Amino acid sequence: MIDSHCHLADDAFQPDLTEVLARAKEAGVTEALCILSAGDEAEAVRARGVAGRWAAVRFATGVHPHSAGAFADRAEASVDVTRAHAAAFEACAIGEIGLDYHYDFAPRDVQRAVFAAQLSLARERQLPVIIHTREATDDTFAILKEAGGIQGVFHCFTGDISMARRALDIGFYLSYAGIVTFPKASDLRETVRIVPADRLLIETDSPYLAPVPHRGKRNEPGYVGRVLESLAQVRGEAAGDLEAQVTRNFVRLFGPTRVEATA
Ligand SMILES: [Zn+2]
Ligand SMILES: [Zn+2]
């Protein structure tokens, strides 16, 4: 099982990282994609610690919309920061990047400029992107269309059926997180049914968004199986079959796993 999106280099995992990784392996998690915030030097140091403890971890990096404000009137500088970080961590994707109009931590025009700039880097490096979008659906699709030729995933998908279709229509993957296990998320579970099997991914987004029955506590990669079980149940598929499928999807989008690449 692969956790396609987690923040293992987050401060929240510092006290017991070794135990967190041990529990993940014990739960059958064979690989994780660790999302980094480009230019965050303290996190980069912790990321080295993660890589040193688990060979099967890979990295993605980008300027999150929450951090876009640092690049007001200089979106191009965000590209330089991400390019250097991506090289340092041999990133297999650019992300998470996108737009967040729910929190609006950065002015929206700055978010849009930085998002477009990050997409241009993904194109240049021919890397897939990991999209974070909240209450910004139309602008997100408009900017993706403008960029053209981009492959990627909508991470922690929480949209409706029409948004799911729009994402699928442009060839993107949908990744579900623990929210899909919440009792009230029946509308979200409806979207799970329409996603072709070869476009699904699973993630924890840990340390955030712990699935039931861990809801409200710190999340960790070892819980990704709860998301898988929930998707399998909604789709009426065997969890084992779906696990194999989402693993193939992960490899198709992000390239061969480290374990395979070094085998
Ligand atoms: Zn996100
Ligand atoms: Zn995230």
PDB file of C-alpha atoms and ligand atoms in Angstrom:
ATOM      1  CA  MET A   1       0.000   0.000   0.000  1.00  0.00           C
ATOM      2  CA  ILE A   2       1.251   3.467  -0.847  1.00  0.00           C
ATOM      3  CA  ASP A   3       0.397   6.683   0.955  1.00  0.00           C
ATOM      4  CA  SER A   4       0.445   9.082  -1.987  1.00  0.00           C
ATOM      5  CA  HIS A   5       0.434  12.244   0.120  1.00  0.00           C
ATOM      6  CA  CYS A   6       1.730  12.823   3.620  1.00  0.00           C
ATOM      7  CA  HIS A   7       3.817  15.373   5.489  1.00  0.00           C
ATOM      8  CA  LEU A   8       6.265  13.121   7.290  1.00  0.00           C
ATOM      9  CA  ALA A   9       8.722  15.989   7.664  1.00  0.00           C
ATOM     10  CA  ASP A  10       6.158  17.942   9.671  1.00  0.00           C
ATOM     11  CA  ASP A  11       7.159  19.008  13.154  1.00  0.00           C
ATOM     12  CA  ALA A  12       4.300  16.885  14.507  1.00  0.00           C
ATOM     13  CA  PHE A  13       6.244  13.703  13.675  1.00  0.00           C
ATOM     14  CA  GLN A  14       9.525  14.751  15.231  1.00  0.00           C
ATOM     15  CA  PRO A  15       9.035  13.243  18.701  1.00  0.00           C
ATOM     16  CA  ASP A  16       8.319   9.685  17.501  1.00  0.00           C
ATOM     17  CA  LEU A  17       9.164   9.461  13.803  1.00  0.00           C
ATOM     18  CA  THR A  18      10.820   6.069  14.191  1.00  0.00           C
ATOM     19  CA  GLU A  19       7.670   4.594  15.752  1.00  0.00           C
ATOM     20  CA  VAL A  20       5.424   6.246  13.147  1.00  0.00           C
ATOM     21  CA  LEU A  21       7.451   4.665  10.342  1.00  0.00           C
ATOM     22  CA  ALA A  22       7.503   1.287  12.093  1.00  0.00           C
ATOM     23  CA  ARG A  23       3.714   1.341  12.455  1.00  0.00           C
ATOM     24  CA  ALA A  24       3.336   2.263   8.772  1.00  0.00           C
ATOM     25  CA  LYS A  25       5.487  -0.683   7.683  1.00  0.00           C
ATOM     26  CA  GLU A  26       3.635  -2.981  10.050  1.00  0.00           C
ATOM     27  CA  ALA A  27       0.330  -1.828   8.529  1.00  0.00           C
ATOM     28  CA  GLY A  28       1.598  -2.814   5.071  1.00  0.00           C
ATOM     29  CA  VAL A  29       2.584   0.623   3.803  1.00  0.00           C
ATOM     30  CA  THR A  30       5.430  -0.020   1.377  1.00  0.00           C
ATOM     31  CA  GLU A  31       6.050   3.523   0.199  1.00  0.00           C
ATOM     32  CA  ALA A  32       5.029   7.095   0.887  1.00  0.00           C
ATOM     33  CA  LEU A  33       5.195  10.333  -1.025  1.00  0.00           C
ATOM     34  CA  CYS A  34       6.305  13.013   1.392  1.00  0.00           C
ATOM     35  CA  ILE A  35       5.176  16.520   0.473  1.00  0.00           C
ATOM     36  CA  LEU A  36       7.584  19.348   1.197  1.00  0.00           C
ATOM     37  CA  SER A  37       7.168  23.079   1.253  1.00  0.00           C
ATOM     38  CA  ALA A  38       9.753  24.535  -1.134  1.00  0.00           C
ATOM     39  CA  GLY A  39      12.195  26.806   0.634  1.00  0.00           C
ATOM     40  CA  ASP A  40      11.349  25.664   4.163  1.00  0.00           C
ATOM     41  CA  GLU A  41      14.845  25.008   5.463  1.00  0.00           C
ATOM     42  CA  ALA A  42      13.806  23.639   8.854  1.00  0.00           C
ATOM     43  CA  GLU A  43      11.475  21.145   7.192  1.00  0.00           C
ATOM     44  CA  ALA A  44      14.211  20.203   4.715  1.00  0.00           C
ATOM     45  CA  VAL A  45      16.473  19.217   7.598  1.00  0.00           C
ATOM     46  CA  ARG A  46      13.710  17.021   9.034  1.00  0.00           C
ATOM     47  CA  ALA A  47      13.086  15.561   5.545  1.00  0.00           C
ATOM     48  CA  ARG A  48      16.704  14.369   5.478  1.00  0.00           C
ATOM     49  CA  GLY A  49      15.947  12.545   8.691  1.00  0.00           C
ATOM     50  CA  VAL A  50      12.891  10.903   7.120  1.00  0.00           C
ATOM     51  CA  ALA A  51      14.871   9.800   4.064  1.00  0.00           C
ATOM     52  CA  GLY A  52      17.608   8.424   6.285  1.00  0.00           C
ATOM     53  CA  ARG A  53      15.144   6.277   8.201  1.00  0.00           C
ATOM     54  CA  TRP A  54      13.067   4.978   5.299  1.00  0.00           C
ATOM     55  CA  ALA A  55      14.523   4.280   1.855  1.00  0.00           C
ATOM     56  CA  ALA A  56      11.056   3.864   0.344  1.00  0.00           C
ATOM     57  CA  VAL A  57      10.037   7.461   0.908  1.00  0.00           C
ATOM     58  CA  ARG A  58       9.988   9.860  -2.024  1.00  0.00           C
ATOM     59  CA  PHE A  59       9.480  13.594  -2.151  1.00  0.00           C
ATOM     60  CA  ALA A  60       7.442  16.220  -3.919  1.00  0.00           C
ATOM     61  CA  THR A  61       7.922  19.923  -3.425  1.00  0.00           C
ATOM     62  CA  GLY A  62       6.257  23.158  -4.386  1.00  0.00           C
ATOM     63  CA  VAL A  63       5.020  26.499  -3.115  1.00  0.00           C
ATOM     64  CA  HIS A  64       1.689  25.901  -1.375  1.00  0.00           C
ATOM     65  CA  PRO A  65      -0.971  28.580  -1.939  1.00  0.00           C
ATOM     66  CA  HIS A  66      -0.784  29.369   1.786  1.00  0.00           C
ATOM     67  CA  SER A  67       2.856  30.389   1.265  1.00  0.00           C
ATOM     68  CA  ALA A  68       2.387  32.250  -2.008  1.00  0.00           C
ATOM     69  CA  GLY A  69       2.334  35.654  -0.283  1.00  0.00           C
ATOM     70  CA  ALA A  70       6.122  35.625   0.008  1.00  0.00           C
ATOM     71  CA  PHE A  71       6.280  35.877  -3.786  1.00  0.00           C
ATOM     72  CA  ALA A  72       4.008  38.868  -4.396  1.00  0.00           C
ATOM     73  CA  ASP A  73       5.069  40.580  -7.647  1.00  0.00           C
ATOM     74  CA  ARG A  74       7.833  38.009  -8.109  1.00  0.00           C
ATOM     75  CA  ALA A  75       6.167  34.718  -8.950  1.00  0.00           C
ATOM     76  CA  GLU A  76       9.244  33.806 -11.004  1.00  0.00           C
ATOM     77  CA  ALA A  77      11.276  33.658  -7.811  1.00  0.00           C
ATOM     78  CA  SER A  78       8.992  30.877  -6.589  1.00  0.00           C
ATOM     79  CA  VAL A  79      10.160  28.825  -9.552  1.00  0.00           C
ATOM     80  CA  ASP A  80      13.820  29.209  -8.599  1.00  0.00           C
ATOM     81  CA  VAL A  81      13.099  28.147  -5.028  1.00  0.00           C
ATOM     82  CA  THR A  82      11.114  25.079  -6.103  1.00  0.00           C
ATOM     83  CA  ARG A  83      13.589  24.120  -8.818  1.00  0.00           C
ATOM     84  CA  ALA A  84      16.464  24.044  -6.334  1.00  0.00           C
ATOM     85  CA  HIS A  85      14.437  22.162  -3.738  1.00  0.00           C
ATOM     86  CA  ALA A  86      13.188  19.639  -6.312  1.00  0.00           C
ATOM     87  CA  ALA A  87      16.743  18.951  -7.420  1.00  0.00           C
ATOM     88  CA  ALA A  88      17.977  18.556  -3.844  1.00  0.00           C
ATOM     89  CA  PHE A  89      15.288  15.994  -3.033  1.00  0.00           C
ATOM     90  CA  GLU A  90      15.048  14.321  -6.461  1.00  0.00           C
ATOM     91  CA  ALA A  91      11.371  15.244  -6.403  1.00  0.00           C
ATOM     92  CA  CYS A  92       9.076  13.038  -8.467  1.00  0.00           C
ATOM     93  CA  ALA A  93       6.372  15.698  -8.584  1.00  0.00           C
ATOM     94  CA  ILE A  94       5.747  19.422  -8.130  1.00  0.00           C
ATOM     95  CA  GLY A  95       3.290  20.036  -5.319  1.00  0.00           C
ATOM     96  CA  GLU A  96       1.375  20.657  -3.485  1.00  0.00           C
ATOM     97  CA  ILE A  97       0.494  23.744  -5.475  1.00  0.00           C
ATOM     98  CA  GLY A  98      -2.801  25.399  -6.315  1.00  0.00           C
ATOM     99  CA  LEU A  99      -5.330  27.844  -4.913  1.00  0.00           C
ATOM    100  CA  ASP A 100      -6.970  28.128  -1.520  1.00  0.00           C
ATOM    101  CA  TYR A 101      -9.764  30.723  -1.403  1.00  0.00           C
ATOM    102  CA  HIS A 102     -11.116  29.280   1.840  1.00  0.00           C
ATOM    103  CA  TYR A 103      -8.278  30.487   4.031  1.00  0.00           C
ATOM    104  CA  ASP A 104      -7.007  33.232   1.708  1.00  0.00           C
ATOM    105  CA  PHE A 105      -3.656  33.295   3.496  1.00  0.00           C
ATOM    106  CA  ALA A 106      -2.222  35.003   0.417  1.00  0.00           C
ATOM    107  CA  PRO A 107      -3.941  37.489  -1.925  1.00  0.00           C
ATOM    108  CA  ARG A 108      -5.767  35.618  -4.670  1.00  0.00           C
ATOM    109  CA  ASP A 109      -3.970  37.308  -7.554  1.00  0.00           C
ATOM    110  CA  VAL A 110      -0.653  36.318  -5.985  1.00  0.00           C
ATOM    111  CA  GLN A 111      -1.875  32.739  -5.495  1.00  0.00           C
ATOM    112  CA  ARG A 112      -2.832  32.578  -9.169  1.00  0.00           C
ATOM    113  CA  ALA A 113       0.485  33.973 -10.370  1.00  0.00           C
ATOM    114  CA  VAL A 114       2.500  31.590  -8.189  1.00  0.00           C
ATOM    115  CA  PHE A 115       0.349  28.594  -9.192  1.00  0.00           C
ATOM    116  CA  ALA A 116       0.869  29.375 -12.888  1.00  0.00           C
ATOM    117  CA  ALA A 117       4.614  29.778 -12.330  1.00  0.00           C
ATOM    118  CA  GLN A 118       4.843  26.446 -10.484  1.00  0.00           C
ATOM    119  CA  LEU A 119       2.991  24.761 -13.356  1.00  0.00           C
ATOM    120  CA  SER A 120       5.502  26.170 -15.807  1.00  0.00           C
ATOM    121  CA  LEU A 121       8.256  24.485 -13.799  1.00  0.00           C
ATOM    122  CA  ALA A 122       6.371  21.176 -13.877  1.00  0.00           C
ATOM    123  CA  ARG A 123       6.189  21.482 -17.641  1.00  0.00           C
ATOM    124  CA  GLU A 124       9.863  22.340 -17.909  1.00  0.00           C
ATOM    125  CA  ARG A 125      10.855  19.366 -15.732  1.00  0.00           C
ATOM    126  CA  GLN A 126       8.131  17.125 -17.185  1.00  0.00           C
ATOM    127  CA  LEU A 127       6.921  16.246 -13.725  1.00  0.00           C
ATOM    128  CA  PRO A 128       3.362  15.556 -12.590  1.00  0.00           C
ATOM    129  CA  VAL A 129       1.693  18.024 -10.235  1.00  0.00           C
ATOM    130  CA  ILE A 130      -0.162  17.619  -6.955  1.00  0.00           C
ATOM    131  CA  ILE A 131      -3.034  20.071  -6.805  1.00  0.00           C
ATOM    132  CA  HIS A 132      -4.414  21.606  -3.628  1.00  0.00           C
ATOM    133  CA  THR A 133      -7.613  23.508  -4.383  1.00  0.00           C
ATOM    134  CA  ARG A 134     -10.279  24.819  -2.063  1.00  0.00           C
ATOM    135  CA  GLU A 135     -13.249  26.978  -3.045  1.00  0.00           C
ATOM    136  CA  ALA A 136     -11.381  27.891  -6.211  1.00  0.00           C
ATOM    137  CA  THR A 137     -12.557  25.321  -8.735  1.00  0.00           C
ATOM    138  CA  ASP A 138     -13.086  27.536 -11.787  1.00  0.00           C
ATOM    139  CA  ASP A 139      -9.819  29.420 -11.415  1.00  0.00           C
ATOM    140  CA  THR A 140      -7.925  26.174 -10.829  1.00  0.00           C
ATOM    141  CA  PHE A 141      -9.194  24.612 -14.034  1.00  0.00           C
ATOM    142  CA  ALA A 142      -8.676  27.841 -15.990  1.00  0.00           C
ATOM    143  CA  ILE A 143      -5.023  28.051 -14.931  1.00  0.00           C
ATOM    144  CA  LEU A 144      -4.438  24.348 -15.630  1.00  0.00           C
ATOM    145  CA  LYS A 145      -5.955  24.780 -19.079  1.00  0.00           C
ATOM    146  CA  GLU A 146      -3.816  27.834 -19.753  1.00  0.00           C
ATOM    147  CA  ALA A 147      -0.696  25.884 -18.769  1.00  0.00           C
ATOM    148  CA  GLY A 148      -1.645  22.910 -20.952  1.00  0.00           C
ATOM    149  CA  GLY A 149      -0.033  19.500 -21.130  1.00  0.00           C
ATOM    150  CA  ILE A 150       0.079  18.967 -17.363  1.00  0.00           C
ATOM    151  CA  GLN A 151      -0.502  15.592 -15.679  1.00  0.00           C
ATOM    152  CA  GLY A 152      -1.349  15.220 -12.055  1.00  0.00           C
ATOM    153  CA  VAL A 153      -3.684  14.588  -9.171  1.00  0.00           C
ATOM    154  CA  PHE A 154      -6.244  16.521  -7.190  1.00  0.00           C
ATOM    155  CA  HIS A 155      -5.115  15.649  -3.701  1.00  0.00           C
ATOM    156  CA  CYS A 156      -7.559  15.220  -0.822  1.00  0.00           C
ATOM    157  CA  PHE A 157     -10.409  15.433  -3.267  1.00  0.00           C
ATOM    158  CA  THR A 158     -13.546  16.862  -1.645  1.00  0.00           C
ATOM    159  CA  GLY A 159     -15.388  18.183  -4.690  1.00  0.00           C
ATOM    160  CA  ASP A 160     -18.753  17.167  -6.079  1.00  0.00           C
ATOM    161  CA  ILE A 161     -19.543  14.915  -9.024  1.00  0.00           C
ATOM    162  CA  SER A 162     -19.326  17.716 -11.564  1.00  0.00           C
ATOM    163  CA  MET A 163     -15.870  18.708 -10.317  1.00  0.00           C
ATOM    164  CA  ALA A 164     -14.785  15.066 -10.383  1.00  0.00           C
ATOM    165  CA  ARG A 165     -15.861  14.838 -14.017  1.00  0.00           C
ATOM    166  CA  ARG A 166     -13.989  18.024 -14.909  1.00  0.00           C
ATOM    167  CA  ALA A 167     -10.827  16.630 -13.330  1.00  0.00           C
ATOM    168  CA  LEU A 168     -11.209  13.277 -15.058  1.00  0.00           C
ATOM    169  CA  ASP A 169     -11.907  14.990 -18.386  1.00  0.00           C
ATOM    170  CA  ILE A 170      -8.494  16.651 -18.335  1.00  0.00           C
ATOM    171  CA  GLY A 171      -6.830  13.341 -17.523  1.00  0.00           C
ATOM    172  CA  PHE A 172      -6.184  13.939 -13.833  1.00  0.00           C
ATOM    173  CA  TYR A 173      -6.267  11.466 -10.981  1.00  0.00           C
ATOM    174  CA  LEU A 174      -8.370  11.892  -7.841  1.00  0.00           C
ATOM    175  CA  SER A 175      -6.826  11.121  -4.483  1.00  0.00           C
ATOM    176  CA  TYR A 176      -9.043  10.491  -1.478  1.00  0.00           C
ATOM    177  CA  ALA A 177      -8.067  11.079   2.142  1.00  0.00           C
ATOM    178  CA  GLY A 178      -9.620  10.249   5.515  1.00  0.00           C
ATOM    179  CA  ILE A 179     -12.566  12.594   4.961  1.00  0.00           C
ATOM    180  CA  VAL A 180     -14.153   9.857   2.834  1.00  0.00           C
ATOM    181  CA  THR A 181     -14.529   7.751   5.999  1.00  0.00           C
ATOM    182  CA  PHE A 182     -16.500  10.421   7.887  1.00  0.00           C
ATOM    183  CA  PRO A 183     -20.164   9.486   8.474  1.00  0.00           C
ATOM    184  CA  LYS A 184     -21.462  12.729   6.964  1.00  0.00           C
ATOM    185  CA  ALA A 185     -19.367  12.454   3.779  1.00  0.00           C
ATOM    186  CA  SER A 186     -22.016  10.593   1.792  1.00  0.00           C
ATOM    187  CA  ASP A 187     -21.910  13.113  -1.092  1.00  0.00           C
ATOM    188  CA  LEU A 188     -18.161  12.650  -1.352  1.00  0.00           C
ATOM    189  CA  ARG A 189     -18.566   8.855  -1.341  1.00  0.00           C
ATOM    190  CA  GLU A 190     -20.959   9.253  -4.294  1.00  0.00           C
ATOM    191  CA  THR A 191     -18.104  10.731  -6.324  1.00  0.00           C
ATOM    192  CA  VAL A 192     -15.976   7.663  -5.580  1.00  0.00           C
ATOM    193  CA  ARG A 193     -18.322   5.520  -7.666  1.00  0.00           C
ATOM    194  CA  ILE A 194     -17.801   7.470 -10.893  1.00  0.00           C
ATOM    195  CA  VAL A 195     -13.995   7.472 -10.861  1.00  0.00           C
ATOM    196  CA  PRO A 196     -12.475   4.908 -13.210  1.00  0.00           C
ATOM    197  CA  ALA A 197     -10.352   2.417 -11.286  1.00  0.00           C
ATOM    198  CA  ASP A 198      -7.223   3.546 -13.107  1.00  0.00           C
ATOM    199  CA  ARG A 199      -7.582   7.148 -11.843  1.00  0.00           C
ATOM    200  CA  LEU A 200      -7.844   6.578  -8.098  1.00  0.00           C
ATOM    201  CA  LEU A 201      -5.209   7.260  -5.471  1.00  0.00           C
ATOM    202  CA  ILE A 202      -5.228   7.045  -1.680  1.00  0.00           C
ATOM    203  CA  GLU A 203      -3.514   9.285   0.838  1.00  0.00           C
ATOM    204  CA  THR A 204      -3.515  10.295   4.479  1.00  0.00           C
ATOM    205  CA  ASP A 205      -2.446  13.965   4.214  1.00  0.00           C
ATOM    206  CA  SER A 206      -1.060  13.184   7.666  1.00  0.00           C
ATOM    207  CA  PRO A 207      -0.566  14.662  10.212  1.00  0.00           C
ATOM    208  CA  TYR A 208      -3.934  16.189   9.262  1.00  0.00           C
ATOM    209  CA  LEU A 209      -7.356  14.614   8.634  1.00  0.00           C
ATOM    210  CA  ALA A 210      -7.191  11.319  10.498  1.00  0.00           C
ATOM    211  CA  PRO A 211      -9.761   8.806   9.242  1.00  0.00           C
ATOM    212  CA  VAL A 212     -12.406   7.160  11.410  1.00  0.00           C
ATOM    213  CA  PRO A 213     -11.774   5.716  14.050  1.00  0.00           C
ATOM    214  CA  HIS A 214      -8.777   7.981  14.681  1.00  0.00           C
ATOM    215  CA  ARG A 215     -10.630  11.177  13.802  1.00  0.00           C
ATOM    216  CA  GLY A 216      -9.493  14.243  15.721  1.00  0.00           C
ATOM    217  CA  LYS A 217      -6.116  12.733  16.599  1.00  0.00           C
ATOM    218  CA  ARG A 218      -2.835  13.088  14.763  1.00  0.00           C
ATOM    219  CA  ASN A 219      -2.976  11.192  11.486  1.00  0.00           C
ATOM    220  CA  GLU A 220      -0.119   9.001  10.204  1.00  0.00           C
ATOM    221  CA  PRO A 221       0.698   6.980   7.048  1.00  0.00           C
ATOM    222  CA  GLY A 222      -0.160   3.697   8.783  1.00  0.00           C
ATOM    223  CA  TYR A 223      -3.825   4.698   8.671  1.00  0.00           C
ATOM    224  CA  VAL A 224      -4.023   4.856   4.865  1.00  0.00           C
ATOM    225  CA  GLY A 225      -5.605   1.401   4.840  1.00  0.00           C
ATOM    226  CA  ARG A 226      -8.763   2.920   6.342  1.00  0.00           C
ATOM    227  CA  VAL A 227      -9.137   5.081   3.242  1.00  0.00           C
ATOM    228  CA  LEU A 228      -8.566   2.080   1.000  1.00  0.00           C
ATOM    229  CA  GLU A 229     -11.189   0.023   2.856  1.00  0.00           C
ATOM    230  CA  SER A 230     -13.700   2.840   2.603  1.00  0.00           C
ATOM    231  CA  LEU A 231     -13.184   3.220  -1.161  1.00  0.00           C
ATOM    232  CA  ALA A 232     -13.387  -0.538  -1.692  1.00  0.00           C
ATOM    233  CA  GLN A 233     -16.621  -0.745   0.268  1.00  0.00           C
ATOM    234  CA  VAL A 234     -18.262   2.125  -1.633  1.00  0.00           C
ATOM    235  CA  ARG A 235     -17.199   0.655  -4.975  1.00  0.00           C
ATOM    236  CA  GLY A 236     -18.101  -2.904  -4.041  1.00  0.00           C
ATOM    237  CA  GLU A 237     -14.600  -4.120  -4.836  1.00  0.00           C
ATOM    238  CA  ALA A 238     -12.230  -6.373  -2.938  1.00  0.00           C
ATOM    239  CA  ALA A 239      -9.753  -4.282  -0.935  1.00  0.00           C
ATOM    240  CA  GLY A 240      -6.863  -6.388  -2.234  1.00  0.00           C
ATOM    241  CA  ASP A 241      -7.795  -5.758  -5.863  1.00  0.00           C
ATOM    242  CA  LEU A 242      -8.197  -2.042  -5.277  1.00  0.00           C
ATOM    243  CA  GLU A 243      -4.885  -1.904  -3.432  1.00  0.00           C
ATOM    244  CA  ALA A 244      -3.092  -3.427  -6.426  1.00  0.00           C
ATOM    245  CA  GLN A 245      -4.888  -1.008  -8.734  1.00  0.00           C
ATOM    246  CA  VAL A 246      -4.058   2.174  -6.800  1.00  0.00           C
ATOM    247  CA  THR A 247      -0.450   1.027  -6.539  1.00  0.00           C
ATOM    248  CA  ARG A 248      -0.292   0.674 -10.328  1.00  0.00           C
ATOM    249  CA  ASN A 249      -1.858   4.123 -10.647  1.00  0.00           C
ATOM    250  CA  PHE A 250       0.720   5.628  -8.327  1.00  0.00           C
ATOM    251  CA  VAL A 251       3.589   4.152 -10.323  1.00  0.00           C
ATOM    252  CA  ARG A 252       2.060   5.267 -13.632  1.00  0.00           C
ATOM    253  CA  LEU A 253       1.761   8.852 -12.420  1.00  0.00           C
ATOM    254  CA  PHE A 254       4.919   9.279 -10.334  1.00  0.00           C
ATOM    255  CA  GLY A 255       7.256   6.732 -11.900  1.00  0.00           C
ATOM    256  CA  PRO A 256       8.681   3.467 -10.576  1.00  0.00           C
ATOM    257  CA  THR A 257       8.909   3.095  -6.826  1.00  0.00           C
ATOM    258  CA  ARG A 258      12.322   3.388  -5.265  1.00  0.00           C
ATOM    259  CA  VAL A 259      12.191  -0.199  -4.148  1.00  0.00           C
ATOM    260  CA  GLU A 260      11.605  -1.384  -7.711  1.00  0.00           C
ATOM    261  CA  ALA A 261      14.061   1.090  -9.167  1.00  0.00           C
ATOM    262  CA  THR A 262      16.877  -0.198  -6.993  1.00  0.00           C
ATOM    263  CA  ALA A 263      15.895  -3.888  -7.175  1.00  0.00           C
TER     264      ALA A 263
HETATM  265 ZN    ZN B   1      -3.468  20.200   0.553  1.00  0.00          ZN
HETATM  266 ZN    ZN B   2      -0.952  18.095   2.081  1.00  0.00          ZN
END
